[in-house]
Coordinates of C-alpha atoms in Angstrom, one line a residue:
M136 CA 33.3 -26.0 4.4
I137 CA 29.9 -24.3 4.8
K138 CA 27.9 -25.6 7.8
H139 CA 24.8 -27.7 7.1
G140 CA 21.6 -25.7 7.0
L141 CA 22.5 -22.8 4.8
Q142 CA 20.3 -22.1 1.7
I143 CA 20.3 -19.3 -0.8
F144 CA 17.4 -18.3 -3.0
A145 CA 17.3 -15.9 -5.9
C146 CA 14.5 -13.7 -7.0
N147 CA 14.3 -12.4 -10.6
A148 CA 16.3 -9.2 -10.2
S149 CA 19.5 -10.9 -9.0
R150 CA 19.6 -14.4 -10.4
E151 CA 23.1 -14.2 -11.9
L152 CA 24.6 -12.6 -8.8
A153 CA 22.9 -15.1 -6.5
C154 CA 24.2 -18.0 -8.6
D155 CA 27.7 -16.7 -8.4
I156 CA 27.4 -16.2 -4.7
S157 CA 26.1 -19.8 -4.3
N158 CA 28.9 -21.2 -6.5
R159 CA 31.5 -19.5 -4.3
L160 CA 30.0 -21.2 -1.3
G161 CA 30.0 -24.6 -2.9
M162 CA 26.3 -24.9 -3.3
R163 CA 23.5 -24.2 -5.8
P164 CA 20.6 -21.7 -5.4
G165 CA 17.5 -23.2 -3.9
R166 CA 14.6 -24.0 -6.2
I167 CA 11.8 -21.4 -6.2
D168 CA 8.9 -20.9 -8.6
I169 CA 7.7 -17.3 -9.2
A170 CA 4.7 -17.2 -11.4
R171 CA 1.4 -15.2 -11.9
F172 CA -2.2 -16.1 -11.5
S173 CA -4.6 -15.1 -14.3
N174 CA -5.5 -11.9 -12.5
D175 CA -1.8 -10.8 -12.6
N176 CA -1.2 -11.5 -8.8
L177 CA 2.2 -12.9 -8.0
R178 CA 2.6 -16.5 -6.8
V179 CA 5.7 -17.7 -5.1
Q180 CA 6.4 -21.3 -4.1
I181 CA 9.5 -22.5 -2.3
Q182 CA 10.4 -25.9 -3.8
E183 CA 12.9 -26.9 -1.2
N184 CA 12.6 -28.0 2.4
V185 CA 13.6 -25.0 4.5
R186 CA 12.4 -26.0 7.9
E187 CA 14.9 -24.9 10.6
R188 CA 17.3 -23.6 7.9
D189 CA 19.4 -20.4 7.7
V190 CA 18.0 -18.8 4.5
F191 CA 19.3 -15.9 2.4
V192 CA 17.2 -14.3 -0.4
V193 CA 19.0 -12.2 -2.9
Q194 CA 17.0 -9.4 -4.6
S195 CA 18.1 -5.9 -5.7
F196 CA 15.5 -3.1 -6.0
T197 CA 16.0 -2.5 -9.7
E198 CA 13.5 -1.7 -12.5
P199 CA 10.7 -2.5 -12.2
V200 CA 11.3 -1.6 -8.6
S201 CA 7.8 -2.2 -7.2
E202 CA 7.6 -5.5 -8.9
H203 CA 10.9 -6.7 -7.5
I204 CA 10.0 -5.5 -4.0
M205 CA 6.7 -7.3 -4.1
E206 CA 8.5 -10.5 -5.3
L207 CA 10.9 -10.3 -2.3
M208 CA 8.1 -9.6 0.2
I209 CA 6.1 -12.6 -0.9
T210 CA 9.2 -14.8 -0.9
L211 CA 10.0 -13.8 2.6
D212 CA 6.5 -14.6 3.7
A213 CA 6.6 -18.0 2.0
L214 CA 9.8 -18.9 3.7
R215 CA 8.5 -17.8 7.1
S216 CA 5.3 -20.0 6.5
A217 CA 7.6 -22.9 5.6
S218 CA 9.3 -22.6 9.0
A219 CA 12.7 -21.3 8.0
Q220 CA 14.7 -20.7 11.2
R221 CA 16.3 -17.4 10.1
I222 CA 15.6 -15.3 7.0
T223 CA 18.1 -12.8 5.7
A224 CA 17.0 -10.4 2.9
V225 CA 20.1 -9.8 0.8
I226 CA 19.5 -6.5 -1.0
P227 CA 22.7 -5.5 -2.9
Y228 CA 21.0 -2.3 -4.2
Y229 CA 18.4 -0.7 -1.8
S230 CA 17.0 2.0 -4.1
Y231 CA 14.6 3.5 -1.6
A232 CA 17.6 4.6 0.5
R233 CA 17.4 7.8 -1.5
S234 CA 14.0 8.5 0.1
D235 CA 15.6 9.1 3.5
K236 CA 14.2 12.4 4.7
K237 CA 11.1 14.6 4.6
D238 CA 12.4 17.3 2.2
A239 CA 8.9 18.4 0.9
P240 CA 5.4 18.7 2.5
R241 CA 3.2 15.6 2.8
I242 CA 5.6 13.0 1.5
S243 CA 6.5 9.5 2.8
I244 CA 10.0 8.7 4.1
T245 CA 9.8 5.6 2.0
G246 CA 13.2 4.2 2.9
R247 CA 11.8 3.7 6.5
L248 CA 8.5 2.3 5.2
I249 CA 10.2 -0.4 3.1
A250 CA 12.4 -1.3 6.0
D251 CA 9.3 -1.9 8.2
L252 CA 7.6 -3.9 5.5
L253 CA 10.6 -6.2 5.1
Q254 CA 10.4 -7.1 8.8
T255 CA 6.6 -7.5 8.6
A256 CA 7.1 -9.9 5.6
G257 CA 9.5 -12.1 7.6
A258 CA 13.0 -10.8 7.3
N259 CA 15.0 -11.4 10.5
R260 CA 18.0 -9.5 9.2
V261 CA 19.2 -7.5 6.2
L262 CA 22.4 -7.6 4.2
T263 CA 23.0 -4.7 1.8
M264 CA 25.7 -2.6 0.2
D265 CA 26.6 1.1 0.1
L266 CA 23.3 2.7 1.2
H267 CA 22.8 6.2 -0.3
A268 CA 22.9 7.7 3.2
D269 CA 24.4 6.2 6.4
Q270 CA 21.3 7.1 8.5
V271 CA 19.2 4.7 6.4
H272 CA 20.9 1.9 8.4
G273 CA 18.9 3.2 11.4
F274 CA 15.6 2.7 9.7
F275 CA 15.7 -1.0 10.3
S276 CA 14.4 -2.7 13.5
V277 CA 16.3 -5.9 12.6
P278 CA 20.1 -6.4 12.4
V279 CA 21.7 -5.0 9.3
D280 CA 25.1 -5.8 7.8
H281 CA 26.1 -2.9 5.6
L282 CA 28.8 -3.9 3.1
T283 CA 30.9 -1.4 1.0
A284 CA 32.5 -1.7 -2.4
V285 CA 35.0 1.2 -1.7
S286 CA 38.0 -1.1 -1.3
L287 CA 37.1 -3.2 -4.3
I288 CA 36.8 0.0 -6.5
A289 CA 39.9 1.5 -4.9
D290 CA 41.9 -1.7 -5.8
H291 CA 40.8 -1.4 -9.4
F292 CA 42.2 2.1 -9.7
R293 CA 45.3 1.2 -7.7
N294 CA 46.1 -1.6 -10.1
R295 CA 45.4 0.3 -13.4
H296 CA 46.3 3.9 -12.8
D297 CA 49.2 6.1 -11.8
L298 CA 47.9 7.6 -8.5
S299 CA 50.6 10.2 -8.2
N300 CA 48.6 12.7 -10.2
M301 CA 45.1 11.5 -9.2
V302 CA 42.4 13.4 -7.3
A303 CA 39.1 12.0 -6.0
V304 CA 36.1 14.3 -6.6
A305 CA 32.8 14.5 -4.7
T306 CA 30.0 15.9 -6.8
D307 CA 28.6 17.8 -3.8
A308 CA 29.1 18.4 -0.1
G309 CA 26.7 15.6 0.8
G310 CA 29.0 13.0 -0.9
A311 CA 32.2 14.3 0.7
K312 CA 32.3 11.7 3.5
R313 CA 31.8 8.9 1.0
T314 CA 34.5 10.3 -1.4
G315 CA 36.8 10.9 1.6
R316 CA 36.8 7.2 2.5
F317 CA 37.7 6.4 -1.2
S318 CA 40.5 9.0 -1.3
E319 CA 41.9 7.6 2.0
K320 CA 42.0 4.1 0.6
L321 CA 44.0 5.3 -2.3
G322 CA 46.1 7.9 -0.4
I323 CA 45.1 10.7 -2.8
P324 CA 43.7 14.2 -2.3
M325 CA 40.1 15.2 -2.6
A326 CA 38.1 18.0 -4.3
I327 CA 34.5 19.0 -4.0
I328 CA 32.1 20.5 -6.6
D329 CA 29.7 23.1 -5.3
K330 CA 26.4 21.7 -6.4
R331 CA 22.9 22.9 -5.6
R332 CA 20.0 20.6 -6.4
V333 CA 17.2 22.5 -8.3
S334 CA 14.8 19.4 -8.5
D335 CA 15.0 15.6 -8.5
T336 CA 16.4 15.6 -12.0
A337 CA 18.2 19.0 -12.3
V338 CA 21.2 20.4 -10.5
K339 CA 23.2 23.7 -10.7
Q340 CA 26.9 23.4 -10.3
G341 CA 29.5 26.1 -9.4
A342 CA 33.2 26.2 -8.6
V343 CA 35.5 23.3 -7.8
V344 CA 36.9 23.4 -4.3
G345 CA 40.3 21.9 -4.6
E346 CA 43.1 21.6 -7.2
V347 CA 42.1 19.6 -10.4
A348 CA 43.9 21.6 -13.1
G349 CA 46.3 19.2 -15.0
R350 CA 45.3 16.3 -12.7
D351 CA 43.7 12.9 -13.4
V352 CA 40.4 13.0 -11.5
V353 CA 38.0 10.2 -10.4
I354 CA 34.4 11.2 -9.6
F355 CA 33.2 8.9 -6.8
E356 CA 29.5 8.3 -6.2
D357 CA 27.3 5.7 -4.5
E358 CA 25.2 5.3 -7.7
I359 CA 24.9 6.5 -11.3
A360 CA 21.2 6.7 -12.2
T361 CA 20.4 9.1 -15.2
A362 CA 24.0 10.3 -15.2
G363 CA 22.8 13.9 -15.2
T364 CA 24.9 14.9 -12.2
L365 CA 27.9 13.0 -13.5
V366 CA 27.9 14.6 -16.9
S367 CA 27.5 18.1 -15.5
S368 CA 30.4 17.3 -13.1
V369 CA 32.5 16.2 -16.1
D370 CA 31.8 19.6 -17.8
T371 CA 32.7 21.5 -14.7
L372 CA 35.9 19.6 -14.2
K373 CA 36.9 20.0 -17.9
A374 CA 36.4 23.7 -17.6
A375 CA 38.6 23.7 -14.4
G376 CA 41.4 22.1 -16.4
A377 CA 41.3 18.4 -15.5
R378 CA 43.6 16.3 -17.6
S379 CA 41.6 13.1 -17.6
I380 CA 38.3 12.2 -16.0
H381 CA 37.1 8.8 -14.6
A382 CA 34.0 7.9 -12.7
A383 CA 33.2 5.2 -10.2
A384 CA 30.1 4.1 -8.3
T385 CA 28.9 1.0 -6.5
H386 CA 25.5 0.9 -8.2
G387 CA 25.4 1.3 -12.0
V388 CA 21.6 1.9 -12.3
L389 CA 22.1 3.6 -15.7
C390 CA 18.4 4.4 -16.3
G391 CA 16.7 6.7 -18.7
P392 CA 19.2 8.7 -20.9
A393 CA 22.2 7.5 -18.9
I394 CA 23.8 5.4 -21.7
E395 CA 23.5 8.2 -24.3
R396 CA 24.9 10.7 -21.8
L397 CA 27.9 8.6 -20.9
R398 CA 28.6 7.7 -24.5
A399 CA 28.7 11.4 -25.5
A400 CA 30.5 12.6 -22.3
A401 CA 34.2 13.5 -22.3
I402 CA 34.9 10.8 -19.7
D403 CA 37.7 8.2 -20.0
S404 CA 36.2 5.4 -18.0
V405 CA 33.3 4.4 -15.8
V406 CA 33.6 1.7 -13.1
V407 CA 30.5 0.2 -11.4
T408 CA 29.7 -3.1 -9.7
N409 CA 27.2 -5.8 -10.5
T410 CA 24.8 -5.0 -7.6
V411 CA 22.5 -4.0 -10.5
A412 CA 22.3 -6.5 -13.4
L413 CA 23.2 -4.7 -16.6
P414 CA 22.0 -6.0 -20.0
E415 CA 24.4 -6.1 -22.9
D416 CA 23.0 -3.0 -24.5
K417 CA 24.2 -1.0 -21.5
R418 CA 27.8 -2.4 -21.6
L419 CA 29.7 0.5 -23.1
D420 CA 33.4 0.1 -24.1
K421 CA 34.4 2.6 -21.4
L422 CA 32.4 0.8 -18.8
T423 CA 33.9 -1.8 -16.4
V424 CA 31.7 -3.9 -14.1
L425 CA 33.4 -5.3 -10.9
N426 CA 32.1 -8.4 -9.3
V427 CA 30.8 -8.1 -5.7
A428 CA 29.8 -11.8 -5.4
P429 CA 33.0 -12.8 -3.5
L430 CA 32.3 -10.1 -0.9
F431 CA 28.7 -11.1 -0.5
A432 CA 29.7 -14.8 -0.3
A433 CA 32.2 -14.1 2.4
A434 CA 29.6 -12.0 4.4
I435 CA 27.0 -14.8 4.1
E436 CA 29.5 -17.4 5.3
R437 CA 30.4 -15.2 8.3
I438 CA 26.8 -14.5 9.2
H439 CA 25.9 -18.2 9.0
S440 CA 28.8 -19.2 11.2
G441 CA 28.5 -16.4 13.7
Q442 CA 31.7 -14.6 12.8
S443 CA 32.3 -10.8 12.5
V444 CA 31.3 -9.3 9.1
G445 CA 33.1 -6.1 10.0
A446 CA 36.4 -8.0 10.0
L447 CA 36.1 -8.2 6.2
F448 CA 37.0 -4.5 6.0
E449 CA 39.7 -4.3 8.7

């Protein structure tokens, strides 16, 4: 039984996921009105009593990203003004985690900026999943619970594939640690593709480090955005003699030409989770979407009752 005082609110990017999380906790999402004034300014009104409540607001940073971030910021501020006792920003997909370093002159480390703004708006803590880089966790000055879908995705492959001939593949050296955790969960070997990024949208790939010839390979990433890296990795692995190719990622962003690229690619299956809501026109036959609502519900229950969130992954 969930203790009295817990409330969950959904902003527009994650309404379906928030409803599922709430249902699993035996409750309904709190009533909230998000509208616009005539000058296009956003207006958020909390339509529940939240005084001295433990409140969780669910909102992924998905397209349109700036719109959804602003929605969340105003909602956090409204909850703080309404005297909520503790406010947790639940951000299943934190897109600005990719802006984690100063890799060009005169640019913003935007992942850190957004972290500061969340605290300023009223967030007392953050709950998120599979950040693009581990160091982004340190950008926050409030407590952060960092969930992972590695076990969920690993279980999917364990239950549906013969692992005796399978190899996990990292698309570059930077993703080797992430892919290594996935390969350890499945007890399978790992290979790495030598990739050099030319620009934000273009990469140059070289040899495969590891044995993939005649093997079933699964490319493991934190997210699939335009699918450019994924498709070029498929071509590299096919040229290296891979027997079958699968792909898995926590965040199925699938923006721009991603759907057309995946449809045309020589790839057997793609597995993502519902941290990003996907409309029906992006639901390919080869695409499987796993549900992270049970994991978020369990984490929220543990945060609310003062239990360890890390115990979920032990």
